[in-house]
mmCIF file of C-alpha atoms in Angstrom:
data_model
loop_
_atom_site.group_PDB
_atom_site.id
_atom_site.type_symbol
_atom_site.label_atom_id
_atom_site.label_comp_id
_atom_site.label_asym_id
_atom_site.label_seq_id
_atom_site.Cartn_x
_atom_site.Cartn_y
_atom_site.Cartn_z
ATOM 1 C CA UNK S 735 -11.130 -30.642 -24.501
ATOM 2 C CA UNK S 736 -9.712 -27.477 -22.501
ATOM 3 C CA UNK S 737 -10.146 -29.437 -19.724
ATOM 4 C CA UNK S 738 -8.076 -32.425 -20.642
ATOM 5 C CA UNK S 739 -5.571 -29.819 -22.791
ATOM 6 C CA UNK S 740 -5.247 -27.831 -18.929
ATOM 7 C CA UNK S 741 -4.742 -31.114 -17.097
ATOM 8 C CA UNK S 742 -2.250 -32.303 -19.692
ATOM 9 C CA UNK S 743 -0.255 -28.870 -19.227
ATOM 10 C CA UNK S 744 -0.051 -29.559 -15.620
ATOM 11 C CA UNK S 745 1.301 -32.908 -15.312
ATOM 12 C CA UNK S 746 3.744 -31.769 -18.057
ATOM 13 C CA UNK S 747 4.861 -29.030 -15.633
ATOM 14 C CA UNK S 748 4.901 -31.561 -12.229
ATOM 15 C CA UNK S 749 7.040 -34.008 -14.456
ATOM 16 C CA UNK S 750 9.698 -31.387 -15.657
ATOM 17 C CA UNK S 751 9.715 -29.890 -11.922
ATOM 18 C CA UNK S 752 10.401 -33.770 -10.799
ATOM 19 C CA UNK S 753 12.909 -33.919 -13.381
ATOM 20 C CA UNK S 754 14.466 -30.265 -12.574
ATOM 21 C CA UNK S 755 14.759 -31.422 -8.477
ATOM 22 C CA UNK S 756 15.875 -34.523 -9.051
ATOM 23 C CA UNK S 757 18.666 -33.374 -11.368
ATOM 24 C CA UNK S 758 19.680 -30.729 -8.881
ATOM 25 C CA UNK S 759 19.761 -33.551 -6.079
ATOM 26 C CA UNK S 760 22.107 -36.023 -8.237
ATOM 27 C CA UNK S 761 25.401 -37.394 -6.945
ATOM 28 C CA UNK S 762 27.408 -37.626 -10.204
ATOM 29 C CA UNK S 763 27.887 -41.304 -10.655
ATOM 30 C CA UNK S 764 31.689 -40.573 -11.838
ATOM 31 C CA UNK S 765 32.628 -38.582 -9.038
ATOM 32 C CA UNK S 766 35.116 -40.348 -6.628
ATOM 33 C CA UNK S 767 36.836 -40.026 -3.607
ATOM 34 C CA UNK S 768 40.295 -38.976 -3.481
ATOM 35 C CA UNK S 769 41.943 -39.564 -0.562
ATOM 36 C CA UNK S 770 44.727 -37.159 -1.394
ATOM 37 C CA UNK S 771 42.952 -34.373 -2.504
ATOM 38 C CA UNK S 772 41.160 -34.739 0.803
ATOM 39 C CA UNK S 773 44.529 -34.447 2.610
ATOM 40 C CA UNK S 774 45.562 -31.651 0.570
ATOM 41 C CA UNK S 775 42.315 -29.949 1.262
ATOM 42 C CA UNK S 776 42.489 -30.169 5.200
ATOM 43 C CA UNK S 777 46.035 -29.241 5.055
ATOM 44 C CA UNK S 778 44.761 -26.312 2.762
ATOM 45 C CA UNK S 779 42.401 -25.015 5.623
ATOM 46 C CA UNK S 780 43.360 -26.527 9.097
ATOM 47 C CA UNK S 781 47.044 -24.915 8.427
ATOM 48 C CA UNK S 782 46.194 -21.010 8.088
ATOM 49 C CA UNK S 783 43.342 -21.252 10.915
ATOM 50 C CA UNK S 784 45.375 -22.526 13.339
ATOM 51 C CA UNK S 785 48.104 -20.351 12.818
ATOM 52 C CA UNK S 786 45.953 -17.502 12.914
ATOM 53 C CA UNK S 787 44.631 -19.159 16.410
ATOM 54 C CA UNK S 788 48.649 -19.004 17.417
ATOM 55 C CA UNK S 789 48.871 -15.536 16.396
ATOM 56 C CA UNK S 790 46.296 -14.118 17.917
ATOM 57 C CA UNK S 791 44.696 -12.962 14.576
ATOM 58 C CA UNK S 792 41.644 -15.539 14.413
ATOM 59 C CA UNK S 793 40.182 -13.153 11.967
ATOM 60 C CA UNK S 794 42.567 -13.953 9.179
ATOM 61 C CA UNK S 795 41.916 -17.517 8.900
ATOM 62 C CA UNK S 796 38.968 -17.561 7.336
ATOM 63 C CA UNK S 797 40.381 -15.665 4.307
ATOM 64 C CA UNK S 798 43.395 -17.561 3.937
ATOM 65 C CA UNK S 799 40.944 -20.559 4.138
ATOM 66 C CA UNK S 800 38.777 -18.850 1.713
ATOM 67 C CA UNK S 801 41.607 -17.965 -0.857
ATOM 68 C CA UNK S 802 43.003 -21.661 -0.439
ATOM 69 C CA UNK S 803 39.394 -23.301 -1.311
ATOM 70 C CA UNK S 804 38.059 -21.284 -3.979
ATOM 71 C CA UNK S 805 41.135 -19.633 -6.072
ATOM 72 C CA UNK S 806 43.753 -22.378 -6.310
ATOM 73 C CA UNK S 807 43.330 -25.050 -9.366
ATOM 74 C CA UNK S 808 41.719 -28.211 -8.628
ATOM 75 C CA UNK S 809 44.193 -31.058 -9.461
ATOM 76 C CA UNK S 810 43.421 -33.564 -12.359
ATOM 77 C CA UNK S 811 42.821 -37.032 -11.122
ATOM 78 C CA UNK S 812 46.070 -38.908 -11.290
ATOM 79 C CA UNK S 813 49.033 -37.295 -12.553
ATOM 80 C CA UNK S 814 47.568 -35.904 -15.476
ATOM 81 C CA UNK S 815 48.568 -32.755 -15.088
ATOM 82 C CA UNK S 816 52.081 -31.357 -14.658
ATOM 83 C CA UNK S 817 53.236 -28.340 -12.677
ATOM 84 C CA UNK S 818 52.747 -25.653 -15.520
ATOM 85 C CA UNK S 819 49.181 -26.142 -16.275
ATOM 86 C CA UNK S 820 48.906 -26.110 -12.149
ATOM 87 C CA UNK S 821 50.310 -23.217 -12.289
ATOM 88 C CA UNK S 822 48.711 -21.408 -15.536
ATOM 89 C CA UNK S 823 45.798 -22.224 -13.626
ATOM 90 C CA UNK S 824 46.457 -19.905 -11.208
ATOM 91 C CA UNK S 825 47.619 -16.955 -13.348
ATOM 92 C CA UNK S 826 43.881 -15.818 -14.021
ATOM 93 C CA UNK S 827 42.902 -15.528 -9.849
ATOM 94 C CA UNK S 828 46.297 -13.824 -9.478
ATOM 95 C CA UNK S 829 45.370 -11.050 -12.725
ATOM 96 C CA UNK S 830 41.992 -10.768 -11.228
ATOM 97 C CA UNK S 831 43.212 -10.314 -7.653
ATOM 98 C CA UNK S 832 45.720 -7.309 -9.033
ATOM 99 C CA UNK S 833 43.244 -5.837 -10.972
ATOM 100 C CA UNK S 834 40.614 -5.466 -7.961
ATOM 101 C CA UNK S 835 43.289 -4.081 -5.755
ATOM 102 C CA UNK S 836 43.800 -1.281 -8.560
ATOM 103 C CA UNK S 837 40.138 -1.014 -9.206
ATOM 104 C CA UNK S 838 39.210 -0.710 -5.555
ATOM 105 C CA UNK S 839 39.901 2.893 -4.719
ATOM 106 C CA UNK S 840 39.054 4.255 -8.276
ATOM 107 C CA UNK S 841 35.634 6.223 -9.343
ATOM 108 C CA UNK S 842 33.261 4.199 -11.033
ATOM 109 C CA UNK S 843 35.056 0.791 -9.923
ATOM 110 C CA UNK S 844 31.513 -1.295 -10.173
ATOM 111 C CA UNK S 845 31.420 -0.119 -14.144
ATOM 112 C CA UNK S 846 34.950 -0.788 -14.471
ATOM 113 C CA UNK S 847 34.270 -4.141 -12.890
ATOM 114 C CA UNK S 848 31.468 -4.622 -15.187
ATOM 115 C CA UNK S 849 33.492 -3.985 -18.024
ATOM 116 C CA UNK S 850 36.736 -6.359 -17.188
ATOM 117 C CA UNK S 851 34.147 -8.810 -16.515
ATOM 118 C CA UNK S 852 32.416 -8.609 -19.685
ATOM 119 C CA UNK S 853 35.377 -8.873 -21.536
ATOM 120 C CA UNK S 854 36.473 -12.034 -20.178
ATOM 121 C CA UNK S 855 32.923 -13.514 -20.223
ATOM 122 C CA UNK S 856 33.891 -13.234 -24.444
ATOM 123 C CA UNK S 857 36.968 -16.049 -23.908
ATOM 124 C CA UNK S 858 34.055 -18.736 -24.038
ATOM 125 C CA UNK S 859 33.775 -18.582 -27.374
ATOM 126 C CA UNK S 860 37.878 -19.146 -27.705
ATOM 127 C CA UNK S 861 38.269 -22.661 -25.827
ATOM 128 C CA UNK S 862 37.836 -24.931 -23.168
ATOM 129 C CA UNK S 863 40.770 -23.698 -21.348
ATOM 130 C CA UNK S 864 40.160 -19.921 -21.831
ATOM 131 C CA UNK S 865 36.067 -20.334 -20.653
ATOM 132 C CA UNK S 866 37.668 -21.817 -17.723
ATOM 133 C CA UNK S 867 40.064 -19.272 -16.759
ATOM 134 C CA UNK S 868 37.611 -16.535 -17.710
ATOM 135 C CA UNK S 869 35.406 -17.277 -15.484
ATOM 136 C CA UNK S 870 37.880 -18.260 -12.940
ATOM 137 C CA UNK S 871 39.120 -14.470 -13.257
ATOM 138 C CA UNK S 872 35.690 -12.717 -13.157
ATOM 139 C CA UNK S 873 34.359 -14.942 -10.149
ATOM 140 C CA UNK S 874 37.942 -13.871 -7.895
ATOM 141 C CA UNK S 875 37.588 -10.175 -9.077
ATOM 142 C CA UNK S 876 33.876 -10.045 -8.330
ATOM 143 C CA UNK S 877 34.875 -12.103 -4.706
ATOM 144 C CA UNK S 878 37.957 -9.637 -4.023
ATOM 145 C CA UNK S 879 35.968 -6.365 -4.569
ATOM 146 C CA UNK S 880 33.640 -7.764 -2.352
ATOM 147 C CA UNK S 881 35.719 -7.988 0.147
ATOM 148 C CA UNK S 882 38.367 -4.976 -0.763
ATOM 149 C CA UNK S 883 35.885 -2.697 -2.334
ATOM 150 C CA UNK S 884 34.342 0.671 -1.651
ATOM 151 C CA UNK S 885 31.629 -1.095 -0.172
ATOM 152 C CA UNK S 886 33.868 -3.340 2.426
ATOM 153 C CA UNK S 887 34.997 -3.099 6.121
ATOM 154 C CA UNK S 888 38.405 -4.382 5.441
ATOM 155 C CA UNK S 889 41.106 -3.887 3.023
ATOM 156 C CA UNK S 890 43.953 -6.591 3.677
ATOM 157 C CA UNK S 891 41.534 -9.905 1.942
ATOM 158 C CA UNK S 892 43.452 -9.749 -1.295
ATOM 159 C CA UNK S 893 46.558 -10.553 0.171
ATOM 160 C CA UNK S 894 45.364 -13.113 2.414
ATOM 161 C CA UNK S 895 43.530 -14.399 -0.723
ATOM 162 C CA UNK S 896 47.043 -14.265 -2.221
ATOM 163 C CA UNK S 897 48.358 -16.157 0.302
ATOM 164 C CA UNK S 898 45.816 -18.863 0.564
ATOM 165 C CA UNK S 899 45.909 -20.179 -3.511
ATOM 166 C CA UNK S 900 50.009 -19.945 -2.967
ATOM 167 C CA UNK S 901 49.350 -22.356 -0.325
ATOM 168 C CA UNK S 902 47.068 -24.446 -1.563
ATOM 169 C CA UNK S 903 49.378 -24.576 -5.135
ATOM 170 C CA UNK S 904 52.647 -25.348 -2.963
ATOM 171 C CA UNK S 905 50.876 -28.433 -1.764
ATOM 172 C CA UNK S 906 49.626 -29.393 -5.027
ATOM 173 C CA UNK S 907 52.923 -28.954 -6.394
ATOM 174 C CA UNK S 908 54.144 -31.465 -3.262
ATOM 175 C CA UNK S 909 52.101 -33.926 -3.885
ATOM 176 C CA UNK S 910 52.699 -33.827 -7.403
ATOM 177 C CA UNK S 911 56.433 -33.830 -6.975
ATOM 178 C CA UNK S 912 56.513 -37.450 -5.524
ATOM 179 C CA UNK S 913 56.791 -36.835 -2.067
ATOM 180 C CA UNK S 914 53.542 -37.307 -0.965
ATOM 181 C CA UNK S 915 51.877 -39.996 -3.258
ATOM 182 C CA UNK S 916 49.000 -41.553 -1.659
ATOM 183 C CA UNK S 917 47.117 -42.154 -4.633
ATOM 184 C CA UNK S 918 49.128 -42.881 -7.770
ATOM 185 C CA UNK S 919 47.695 -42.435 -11.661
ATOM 186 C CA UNK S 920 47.254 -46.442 -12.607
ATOM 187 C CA UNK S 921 49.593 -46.793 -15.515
ATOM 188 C CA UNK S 922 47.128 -49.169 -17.232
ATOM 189 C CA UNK S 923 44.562 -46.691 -17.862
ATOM 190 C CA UNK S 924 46.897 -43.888 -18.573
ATOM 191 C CA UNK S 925 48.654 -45.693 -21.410
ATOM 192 C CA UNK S 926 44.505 -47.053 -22.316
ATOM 193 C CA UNK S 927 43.754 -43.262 -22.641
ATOM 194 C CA UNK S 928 47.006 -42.125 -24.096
ATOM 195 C CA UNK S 929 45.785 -43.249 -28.018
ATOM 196 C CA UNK S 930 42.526 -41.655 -27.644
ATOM 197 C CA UNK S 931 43.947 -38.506 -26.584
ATOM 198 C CA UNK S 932 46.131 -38.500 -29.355
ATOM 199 C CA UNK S 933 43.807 -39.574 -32.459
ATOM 200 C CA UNK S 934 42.037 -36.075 -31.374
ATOM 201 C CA UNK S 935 43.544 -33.481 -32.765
ATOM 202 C CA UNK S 936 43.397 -29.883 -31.235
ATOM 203 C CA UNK S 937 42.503 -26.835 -33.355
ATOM 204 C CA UNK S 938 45.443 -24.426 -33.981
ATOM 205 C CA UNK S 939 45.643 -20.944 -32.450
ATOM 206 C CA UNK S 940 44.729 -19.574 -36.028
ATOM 207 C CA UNK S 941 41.725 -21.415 -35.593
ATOM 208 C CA UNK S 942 40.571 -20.529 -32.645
ATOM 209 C CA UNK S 943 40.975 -16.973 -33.526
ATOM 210 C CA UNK S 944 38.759 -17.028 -36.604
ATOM 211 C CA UNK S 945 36.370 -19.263 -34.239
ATOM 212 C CA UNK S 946 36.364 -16.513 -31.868
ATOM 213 C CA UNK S 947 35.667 -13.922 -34.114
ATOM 214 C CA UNK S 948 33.330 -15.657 -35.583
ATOM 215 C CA UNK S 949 31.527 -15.664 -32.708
ATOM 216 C CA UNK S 950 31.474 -12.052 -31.823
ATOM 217 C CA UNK S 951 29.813 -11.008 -35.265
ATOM 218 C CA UNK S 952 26.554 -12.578 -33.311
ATOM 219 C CA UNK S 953 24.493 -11.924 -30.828
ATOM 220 C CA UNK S 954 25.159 -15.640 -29.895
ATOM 221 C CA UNK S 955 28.756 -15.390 -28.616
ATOM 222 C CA UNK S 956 27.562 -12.006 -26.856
ATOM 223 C CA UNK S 957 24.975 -13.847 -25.122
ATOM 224 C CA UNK S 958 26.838 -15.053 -21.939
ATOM 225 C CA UNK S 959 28.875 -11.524 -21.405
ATOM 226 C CA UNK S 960 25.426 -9.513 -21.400
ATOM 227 C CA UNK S 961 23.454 -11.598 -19.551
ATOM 228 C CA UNK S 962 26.568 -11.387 -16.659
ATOM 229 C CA UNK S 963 26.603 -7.570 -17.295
ATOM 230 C CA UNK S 964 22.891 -7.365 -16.508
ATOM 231 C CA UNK S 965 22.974 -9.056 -13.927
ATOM 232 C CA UNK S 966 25.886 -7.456 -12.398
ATOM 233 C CA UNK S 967 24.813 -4.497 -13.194
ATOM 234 C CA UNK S 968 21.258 -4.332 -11.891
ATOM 235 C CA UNK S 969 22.971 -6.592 -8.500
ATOM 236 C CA UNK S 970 25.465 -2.978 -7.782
ATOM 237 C CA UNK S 971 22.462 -0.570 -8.540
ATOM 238 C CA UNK S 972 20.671 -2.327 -5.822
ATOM 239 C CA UNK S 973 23.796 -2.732 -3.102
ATOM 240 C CA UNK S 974 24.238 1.119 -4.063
ATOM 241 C CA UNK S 975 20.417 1.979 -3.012
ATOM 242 C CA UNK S 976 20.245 0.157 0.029
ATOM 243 C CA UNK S 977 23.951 0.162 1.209
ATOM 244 C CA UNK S 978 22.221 -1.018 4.856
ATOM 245 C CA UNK S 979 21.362 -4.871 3.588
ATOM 246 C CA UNK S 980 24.806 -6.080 2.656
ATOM 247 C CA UNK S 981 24.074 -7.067 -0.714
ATOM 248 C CA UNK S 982 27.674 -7.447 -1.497
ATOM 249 C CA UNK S 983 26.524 -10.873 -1.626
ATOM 250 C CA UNK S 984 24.105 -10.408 -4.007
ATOM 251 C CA UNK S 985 27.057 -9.464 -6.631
ATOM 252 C CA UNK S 986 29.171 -12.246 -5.787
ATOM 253 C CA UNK S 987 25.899 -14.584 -6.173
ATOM 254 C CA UNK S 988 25.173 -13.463 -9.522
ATOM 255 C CA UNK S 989 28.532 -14.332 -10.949
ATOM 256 C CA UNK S 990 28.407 -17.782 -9.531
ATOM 257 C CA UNK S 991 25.648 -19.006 -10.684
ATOM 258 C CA UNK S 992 25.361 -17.019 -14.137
ATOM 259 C CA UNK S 993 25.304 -20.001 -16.304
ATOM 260 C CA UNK S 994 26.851 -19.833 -19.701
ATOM 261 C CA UNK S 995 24.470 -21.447 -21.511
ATOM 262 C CA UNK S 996 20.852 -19.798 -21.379
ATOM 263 C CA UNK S 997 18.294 -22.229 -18.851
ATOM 264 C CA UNK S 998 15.163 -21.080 -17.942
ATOM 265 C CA UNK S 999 15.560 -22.313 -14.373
ATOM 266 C CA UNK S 1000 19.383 -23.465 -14.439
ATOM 267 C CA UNK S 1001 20.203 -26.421 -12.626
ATOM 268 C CA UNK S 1002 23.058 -24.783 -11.276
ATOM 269 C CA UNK S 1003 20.747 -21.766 -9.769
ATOM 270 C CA UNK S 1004 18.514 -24.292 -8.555
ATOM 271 C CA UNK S 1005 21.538 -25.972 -6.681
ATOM 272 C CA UNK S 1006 23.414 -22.538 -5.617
ATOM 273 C CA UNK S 1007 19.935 -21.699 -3.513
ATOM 274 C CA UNK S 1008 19.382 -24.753 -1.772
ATOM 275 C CA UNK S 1009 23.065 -25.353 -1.035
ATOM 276 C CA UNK S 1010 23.396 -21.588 -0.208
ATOM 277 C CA UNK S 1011 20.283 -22.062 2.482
ATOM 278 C CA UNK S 1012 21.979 -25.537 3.642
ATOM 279 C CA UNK S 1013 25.076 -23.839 4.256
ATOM 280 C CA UNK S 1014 23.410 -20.183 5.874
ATOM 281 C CA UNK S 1015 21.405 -22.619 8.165
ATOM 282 C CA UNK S 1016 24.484 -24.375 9.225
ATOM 283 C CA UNK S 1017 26.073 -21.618 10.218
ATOM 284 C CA UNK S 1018 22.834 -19.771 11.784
ATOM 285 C CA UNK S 1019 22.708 -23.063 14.096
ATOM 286 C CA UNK S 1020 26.499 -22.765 15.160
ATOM 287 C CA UNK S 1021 26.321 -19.147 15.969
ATOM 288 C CA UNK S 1022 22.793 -19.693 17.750
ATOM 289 C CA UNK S 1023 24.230 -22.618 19.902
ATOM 290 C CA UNK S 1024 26.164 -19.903 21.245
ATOM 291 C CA UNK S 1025 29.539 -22.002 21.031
ATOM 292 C CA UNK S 1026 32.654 -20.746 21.226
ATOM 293 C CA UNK S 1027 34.450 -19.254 18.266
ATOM 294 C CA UNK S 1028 36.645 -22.208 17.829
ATOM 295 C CA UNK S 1029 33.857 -24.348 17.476
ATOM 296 C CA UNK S 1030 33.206 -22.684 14.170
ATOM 297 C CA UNK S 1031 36.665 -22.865 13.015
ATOM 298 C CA UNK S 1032 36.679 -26.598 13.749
ATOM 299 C CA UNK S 1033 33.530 -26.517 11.437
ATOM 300 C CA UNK S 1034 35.297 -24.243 8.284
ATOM 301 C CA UNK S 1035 38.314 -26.992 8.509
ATOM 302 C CA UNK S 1036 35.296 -29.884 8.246
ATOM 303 C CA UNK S 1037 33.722 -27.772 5.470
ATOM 304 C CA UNK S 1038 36.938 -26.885 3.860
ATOM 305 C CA UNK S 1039 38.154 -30.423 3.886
ATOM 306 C CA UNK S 1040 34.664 -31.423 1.859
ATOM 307 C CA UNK S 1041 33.972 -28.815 -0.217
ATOM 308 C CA UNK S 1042 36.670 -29.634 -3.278
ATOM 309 C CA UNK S 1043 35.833 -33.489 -2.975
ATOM 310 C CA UNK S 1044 31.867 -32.360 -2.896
ATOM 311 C CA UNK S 1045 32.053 -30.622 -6.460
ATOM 312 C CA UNK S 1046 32.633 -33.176 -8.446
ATOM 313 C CA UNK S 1047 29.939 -35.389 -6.995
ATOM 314 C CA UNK S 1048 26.563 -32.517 -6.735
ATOM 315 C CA UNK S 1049 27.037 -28.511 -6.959
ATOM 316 C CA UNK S 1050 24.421 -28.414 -4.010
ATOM 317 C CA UNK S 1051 26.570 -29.980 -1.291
ATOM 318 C CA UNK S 1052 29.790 -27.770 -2.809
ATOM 319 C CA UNK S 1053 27.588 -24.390 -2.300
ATOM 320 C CA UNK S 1054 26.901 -25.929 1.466
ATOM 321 C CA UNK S 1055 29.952 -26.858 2.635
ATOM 322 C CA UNK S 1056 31.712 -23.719 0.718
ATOM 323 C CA UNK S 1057 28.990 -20.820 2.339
ATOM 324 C CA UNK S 1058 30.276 -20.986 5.977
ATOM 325 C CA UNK S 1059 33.300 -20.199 5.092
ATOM 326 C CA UNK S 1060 32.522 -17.430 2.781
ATOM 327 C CA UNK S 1061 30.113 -16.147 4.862
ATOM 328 C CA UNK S 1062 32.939 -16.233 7.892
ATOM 329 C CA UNK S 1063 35.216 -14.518 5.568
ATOM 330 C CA UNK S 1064 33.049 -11.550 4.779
ATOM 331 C CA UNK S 1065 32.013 -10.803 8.089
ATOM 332 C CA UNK S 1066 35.519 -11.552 9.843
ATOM 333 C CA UNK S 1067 35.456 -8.205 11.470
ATOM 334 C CA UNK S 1068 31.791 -8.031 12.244
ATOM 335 C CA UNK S 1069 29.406 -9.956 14.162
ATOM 336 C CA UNK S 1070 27.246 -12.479 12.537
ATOM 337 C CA UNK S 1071 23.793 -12.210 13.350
ATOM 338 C CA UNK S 1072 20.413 -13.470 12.013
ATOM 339 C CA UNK S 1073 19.497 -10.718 9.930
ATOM 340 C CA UNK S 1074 22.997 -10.566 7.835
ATOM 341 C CA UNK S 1075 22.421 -14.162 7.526
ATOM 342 C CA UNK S 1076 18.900 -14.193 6.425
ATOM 343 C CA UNK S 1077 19.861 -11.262 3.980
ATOM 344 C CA UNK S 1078 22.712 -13.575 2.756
ATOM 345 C CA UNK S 1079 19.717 -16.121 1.775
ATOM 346 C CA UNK S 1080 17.537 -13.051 0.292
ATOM 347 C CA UNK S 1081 20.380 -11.846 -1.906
ATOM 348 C CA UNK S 1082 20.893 -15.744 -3.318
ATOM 349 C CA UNK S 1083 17.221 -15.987 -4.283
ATOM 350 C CA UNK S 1084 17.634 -12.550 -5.693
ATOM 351 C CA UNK S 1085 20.374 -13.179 -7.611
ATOM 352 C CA UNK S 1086 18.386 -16.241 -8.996
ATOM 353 C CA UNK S 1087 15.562 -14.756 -9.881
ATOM 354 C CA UNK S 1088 17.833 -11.569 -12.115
ATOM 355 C CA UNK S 1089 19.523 -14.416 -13.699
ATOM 356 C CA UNK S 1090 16.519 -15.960 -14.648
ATOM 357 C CA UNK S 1091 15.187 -12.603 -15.966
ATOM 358 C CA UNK S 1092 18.205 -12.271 -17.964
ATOM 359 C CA UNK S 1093 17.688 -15.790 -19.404
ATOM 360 C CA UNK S 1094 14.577 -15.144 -20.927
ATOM 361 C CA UNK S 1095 14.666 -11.653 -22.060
ATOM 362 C CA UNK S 1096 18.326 -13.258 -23.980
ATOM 363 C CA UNK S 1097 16.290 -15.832 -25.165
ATOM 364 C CA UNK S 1098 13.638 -13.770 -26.493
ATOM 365 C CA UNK S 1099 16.565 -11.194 -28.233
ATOM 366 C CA UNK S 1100 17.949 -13.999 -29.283
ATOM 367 C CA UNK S 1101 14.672 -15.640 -31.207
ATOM 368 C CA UNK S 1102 13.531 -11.934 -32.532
ATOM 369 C CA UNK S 1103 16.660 -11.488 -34.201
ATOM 370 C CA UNK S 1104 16.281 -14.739 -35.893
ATOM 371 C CA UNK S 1105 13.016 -14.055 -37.392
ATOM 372 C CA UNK S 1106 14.567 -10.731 -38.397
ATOM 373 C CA UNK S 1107 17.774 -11.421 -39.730
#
């Protein structure tokens, strides 16, 4: 009977490990391909790299890239969206870009990182809308410390950052406006969805608030902002005692793949590490082919151009395309070699495995405090 019970437990565990790859490996079946955003998204990149290339300041395209791909709002398919919630999208990556350039030179900025972070993490008990723009401010603070911190080489990101999600917005805002409309919101479906969208109706502000605090009277809604504080946390201790290995990354890979629902072995870890060693291999192979620099550019404007359309489709070929070119933006000012690159790869499984650590010992908490209420 142990025998069978032990053989059981094993083809239990190949089948959910089958079922974990293969939903890390799926190309969302809804996911489309928007010709405009793709324009937009070349524009986005190509633009800043090439004036950089004019200016003799290659160095800063890469972070205007960065700053276009990663902190300007994605736009809704159609028309759905109007030019203030494109815009409110964007206040929470400019708050989180002012706050790291006060943080930056202050004592104690990782705790006071830690801190800001934390509190936002709390918004995703609030709404939709506010979980999203949480996170979007604690993944640009964590990024722009990175890159503005203590710990960097350089201290002029934020405002190429800055620059970048401007960009990117001004030609979301164009092609919103009407003059460039390549791919127009069918008015069939819109006035098809238009009912449904109003039958629902949305929870006041009073609501919300009660919701909210609510929430925060449990360890439940606390679960998300400590297992990101752990995690952060025990990611600076380590970039403080070995300063040598560059784990800036590791902090910046910890808030991006902190999920904020508790997984064992997310999904979304699972897709962060193999896009993350997709995307380090690609660009070990460029800078071991030995081509010239503006080979890689060409390569960020390719990965650039893909990235935005890739996320909706499989978070695996986003983290791929979207490493290069944060990896190129970190090290703008420094060479690239094999060992920051390999270290890049050991801080992503790093930051997987803390993640996961915090997962379980939340999910433990979480299970002893409801046997002892």
């Amino acid at each position: 009977m142990s025998n069978q019970a032990g053989f059981r437990r094993r083809e239990f565990r190949r089948r959910e490990f089958r079922r974990h790859v293969a939903q890390a490996l799926q190309w969302s079946g809804t996911a489309r391909v928007d010709r405009t955003l793709m324009l937009v998204s070349f524009l986005a990149v190509a633009v800043p790299i090439a004036v950089a290339l004019l200016l003799k300041r290659p160095g800063i395209g890469p972070a205007i890239a960065l700053g276009a791909v990663l902190l300007a709002p994605e736009p809704a398919p159609g028309n759905a969206a109007g030019h203030g919630a494109i815009l409110a999208a964007l206040l929470p990556a400019g708050a989180a870009m002012v706050a790291a350039c006060m943080l930056a030179r202050l004592p104690g900025a990782d705790a006071l990182m830690i801190a800001l972070g934390t509190g936002a993490a709390t918004l995703v008990n609030y709404s939709r809308p506010a979980a999203v723009a949480g996170v979007r401010f604690i993944v640009v603070l964590v990024l722009t410390l990175a890159l503005i911190g203590p710990h960097a080489v350089h201290g002029g990101a934020a405002l190429l950052f800055g620059i970048g999600a401007l960009w990117r917005t001004g030609l979301q805002l164009l092609v919103r406006s009407g003059r460039i409309d390549m791919a127009p919101a069918a008015p069939a479906l819109a006035s098809a969805l238009a009912p449904a969208s109003a039958a629902r109706r949305a929870p006041t502000a009073r609501q919300l608030r009660a919701h909210l605090r609510r929430q925060l009277q449990t360890l439940q809604g606390w679960q998300y902002p400590l297992r990101l504080a752990a995690g952060l946390a025990a990611a600076c201790v380590m970039r403080a005692l070995w300063p040598q290995h560059h784990f800036d990354w590791l902090v910046v890979a910890v808030v991006l793949m902190t999920p904020r629902t508790i997984e064992h072995v997310p999904v979304a870890v699972t897709q962060r590490v193999l896009g993350t060693l997709i995307g380090v291999c690609l660009a070990g192979a460029v800078v071991h082919a030995g081509l010239p620099y503006t080979a890689l550019l060409l390569l960020l404007c390719l990965c650039g151009t893909l990235a935005p359309v890739a996320r909706s489709g499989n978070y695996a070929a986003y983290c791929a395309l979207s490493t290069p070119l944060i990896l190129l933006a970190m090290d703008a000012h420094g060479p690239i070699g094999d060992g920051m690159l390999a270290e890049r790869l050991a801080a992503t499984v790093l930051g997987g495995l803390l993640i996961a650590g915090a997962n379980l010992a939340m999910e433990g908490l979480l299970r002893f405090v409801a046997r002892h209420p």
